Amino acid sequence: MEIPSKYSPNETEDRIYAMWLEKKVFKSTPNDKPAYTIVIPPPNVTGVLHMGHMLNNTIQDLLIRRARMRGFNACWVPGTDHASIATEAKVVQKLRKEGIKKSDLSRDAFMEHAWEWTHKHGGIILDQLKKLGASCDWDRTRFTMDPKYYESVIDCFIDLHKKGKIYRGERMINWDPAALTALSDEEVIHKEIQSKLYFLKYQIEGTSEFLTVATTRPETILGDTAVCVNPRDERYTHLHGKRVIVPLVNRSVPVIADEYVEIEFGTGCLKVTPAHDQNDFMLGEKYQLEVINMMNADGTISEAGGMYVGQERFAVRDQIAKDLDAAGLLAKTEEHLNKVGYSERTDVVIEPRLSLQWFVDMKDLSKPALENVMNDTIRFFPPKFKNSYRNWMENIKDWCISRQLWWGHRIPAFYAPDGSFEVAKNIEDAVAQFQTKGASWSASDLKQDEDVLDTWFSSWLWPIGVFDGFYSKEELDYYYPTADLVTAPEIMFFWVARMIVAGYEYVGNFPFKNVYYTGIVRDKQGRKMSKSLGNSPDPIELMQQFGADGVRVGMLLSSPAGNDLPFDESLCEQGRNFANKIWNAFRLVKSWEEKIDGSLEQPESSAIAVKWMNNRFEQVLVEMEDGYDKFRISEVLMQTYKLIWDDFCAWYLEMAKPSYGKGIDSKTYNDTLDIFQNLLKVLHPFMPFLTEEMWQHMDSWKSESEMICISNWPAAKTFEPNIQKDFEEFEQLVTEVRNVRKKQNLPNKEALVVSFMKTANRNSSFDAAFTHLCNISELNEVSEKMNPSFSFMVNGVEYFIPYTASVDVEAEQAKMKEELAYLEGFLKSVEAKLTNERFVNNAPAAVLDGERKKQSDALSKIAAIKEQLG
RNA sequence: GGGAGUUUAGCUCAGCUGGUUCAGAGCAUCUGCCUUACAAGCAGAGGGUCACUGGUUCGAACCCAGUAAUUCCCA
């Protein structure tokens, strides 16, 4: 069978993936083997694969495939997140295009549309993951709104409410006036905006004097109920206890004094609008100020504002500035760099707003989660993220979990007409609960809370919920805690921290042992990849172009944990080239199948090559295992890359390759297959398709295991460091000879004679490989230097290759002189150290010996060159 | 404003306990090759004031202090 010289992934990948699915190799059920579990960070159900997913899931697949081969019961649980805000926004948008307004629909009708949308687009992303080679147990696919999962979320809410950890309260929250919902702090993005600072004049009551207050939001004067100064600010001590008149509004408000005010900022006077600013709210509570809510939910001015009613907030800002100016109450305006909060979802300016919301009291819940990260029970990779984790957890605030949306888990609170409420699993339970309290409401009297829960309030239960852990311990006991979590640092607080909290609260144990934080995928210019910038390549197209394996390698080549990944297609190209390189090594070895000559003995050159290659494999394997333990994925990949490309292809195969037209002995052939097999195994997690395809082509491999993905990971054995040392010497020697060939333009076909100066301790272990590889006809020992000839030193032994054709003697001598000058300078610096008494007295013996060896090596090299020069 | 990080070759990054793994890797570049697995390749070569300034030490890319640039998180 003719194997093409180019590997074509497109033909292969779908076929291989179908085989894996058919043989159910990714399926996991509890058994005697130890479990190794990963739960996927569930992507948005209607999302499409982007480069961040590619990175993330490549790493997860790599870990799970390695674990599977190492004999664990590997279980990777896939699934999707209902993503309430994002999905609802998409459905609203789609309906709008059809001319339907959300407000015209009933809740049930809207939910029908949302489900339809979910069924239509849901799962696309999971199919895309299959293209990448993701070895998930697809039978376990979960969705955060599956009936069972939904129930878990509701039960969790009820439980926390019973424990007194969930409460309803009026708080200053982040309000999104476009989506008409509350947002958690984490959903607000702060941006620096060039804005104006307005200096407003407040008349001091009963005088003709004015007080100037600086503000970035002049429209909020409609809600002013005080002016605040710092008690230490001597400019304003005379105003303590006085009252001032709010400009335009003409309301009299008190002047209060509080340390909170920054003396240096603006004029040192702060207008206090308790309903529209977090800190003002705090001042309002402290000094029992009146609260005037001057804004409607959609960002227009409310009746309570008294002026500009119904007008949009930013229009009013401009208008009020003009009106103030006209009234002579605007002292001046200044340019000002301001940080403004924007909604992550709708990108409109967030309005701090007082409203009645549901909260989780996080203070006590978060304690074990903080402790067990700090003491490394749960390990973070890279550990630097422990710092920000601690910072956040130590200052944790209550979690606002209600959202004014329909798509999601509806809050299980039922309100009676008198405003009292019960938290219950369903309306019947609520009726019963009212009854026990002596309130006899019927089901038709009660109304369920209109709001749904924050999406993260469902995904924080993910590692438990995917195993139905709230209702059955069977799978939970086996799979939980999971092994590793692979995710982006951006959602450390949204998700990772809260899963840890939930894990300790509901299972009494951590949800995962290790957390690997990936970086952010950026484009060449360092910009974050985003849809709006259009700078993100389509992963599916990339995989078509370079193969899934090529893209996987491309993603992992430069992505140490926690570092951003500056993505460049050329990395995928490197991955594709690597695939092709291996493919061709396979073609070579496969071609030997027909050249086996049973009568041949294994030549010495092949014997040493096999011995070295096996030894080298062991050496690198140890380093790789160490790298895996530390999650240094890129490093492990590079080690694998060099092991295969440099050691195996460039050196081993060249040494073992039979001479032109000759057959191959069966021992070398079989040894080569064994080596190749091990290499493919350690490569498999990185390039699953390519390795499986080759495995399927080789009967002797298939006799060990039907598929490489379920074969046994090679066990680390001991390696002999001396063999590698000898090899490196041999490598130098070969390079020197190649250089001589190049200088003289001697093709490899032409045999060479090489001589070396007689020495007691010349190492000859690789001589057979050397003469085979470099086409050396004679390797002679001589007792006198040869002239004229090229000469070079390898590990203290001087080698000679006689000049053949015309050689530029002067150029050679000039080069030698350069070398001589360098060596003499080097020697000088070494000797300076050795004559420094303090160095000799303080440095450890090993370092001293090293310096002495440097000295003697330099001396002998200098002597040799001088002799050559004549 | 508070906190954390980063700065080593053209690019992306290693460099773990201060000293033979000490200035490295991959890619890119340059030179020569269609050598019977592979031009998506082979062979060879060049390339660095380890951000800057000072300190500690026999010895600093590594420890300390300061400066600069830059990234992220929080408010």
PDB file of C-alpha atoms (C1' of nucleotides) in Angstrom, chain A residues 822 826 829-830 833 851 854, chain B residues 8-10 12-15 19-25 47-52 61-62:
ATOM      1  CA  TYR A 822      38.956  34.063  22.559  1.00  0.00           C
ATOM      2  CA  PHE A 826      38.707  33.093  28.619  1.00  0.00           C
ATOM      3  CA  SER A 829      39.310  35.281  33.419  1.00  0.00           C
ATOM      4  CA  VAL A 830      39.396  31.768  34.807  1.00  0.00           C
ATOM      5  CA  LYS A 833      39.287  33.659  39.702  1.00  0.00           C
ATOM      6  CA  GLU A 851      37.108  26.164  37.285  1.00  0.00           C
ATOM      7  CA  LYS A 854      37.961  24.941  32.501  1.00  0.00           C
TER       8      LYS A 854
ATOM      9  C1'   U B   8      16.180  37.557  29.272  1.00  0.00           C
ATOM     10  C1'   A B   9      17.826  36.820  21.209  1.00  0.00           C
ATOM     11  C1'   G B  10      13.601  39.815  15.907  1.00  0.00           C
ATOM     12  C1'   U B  12       7.024  33.609  22.239  1.00  0.00           C
ATOM     13  C1'   C B  13       9.088  31.916  26.505  1.00  0.00           C
ATOM     14  C1'   A B  14      12.533  28.401  30.025  1.00  0.00           C
ATOM     15  C1'   G B  15      16.220  29.448  33.460  1.00  0.00           C
ATOM     16  C1'   G B  19      28.359  28.739  41.339  1.00  0.00           C
ATOM     17  C1'   U B  20      29.259  23.180  34.851  1.00  0.00           C
ATOM     18  C1'   U B  21      22.725  22.521  32.528  1.00  0.00           C
ATOM     19  C1'   C B  22      24.431  29.486  32.796  1.00  0.00           C
ATOM     20  C1'   A B  23      23.392  32.810  29.391  1.00  0.00           C
ATOM     21  C1'   G B  24      19.237  28.412  26.882  1.00  0.00           C
ATOM     22  C1'   A B  25      14.708  26.441  23.729  1.00  0.00           C
ATOM     23  C1'   G B  47      22.008  36.653  16.968  1.00  0.00           C
ATOM     24  C1'   G B  48      21.614  38.885  24.100  1.00  0.00           C
ATOM     25  C1'   U B  49      24.501  45.556  28.359  1.00  0.00           C
ATOM     26  C1'   C B  50      19.409  39.299  31.265  1.00  0.00           C
ATOM     27  C1'   A B  51      14.752  47.080  31.561  1.00  0.00           C
ATOM     28  C1'   C B  52      17.834  50.879  34.315  1.00  0.00           C
ATOM     29  C1'   A B  61      19.664  36.959  35.183  1.00  0.00           C
ATOM     30  C1'   C B  62      18.646  34.930  40.259  1.00  0.00           C
TER      31        C B  62
END
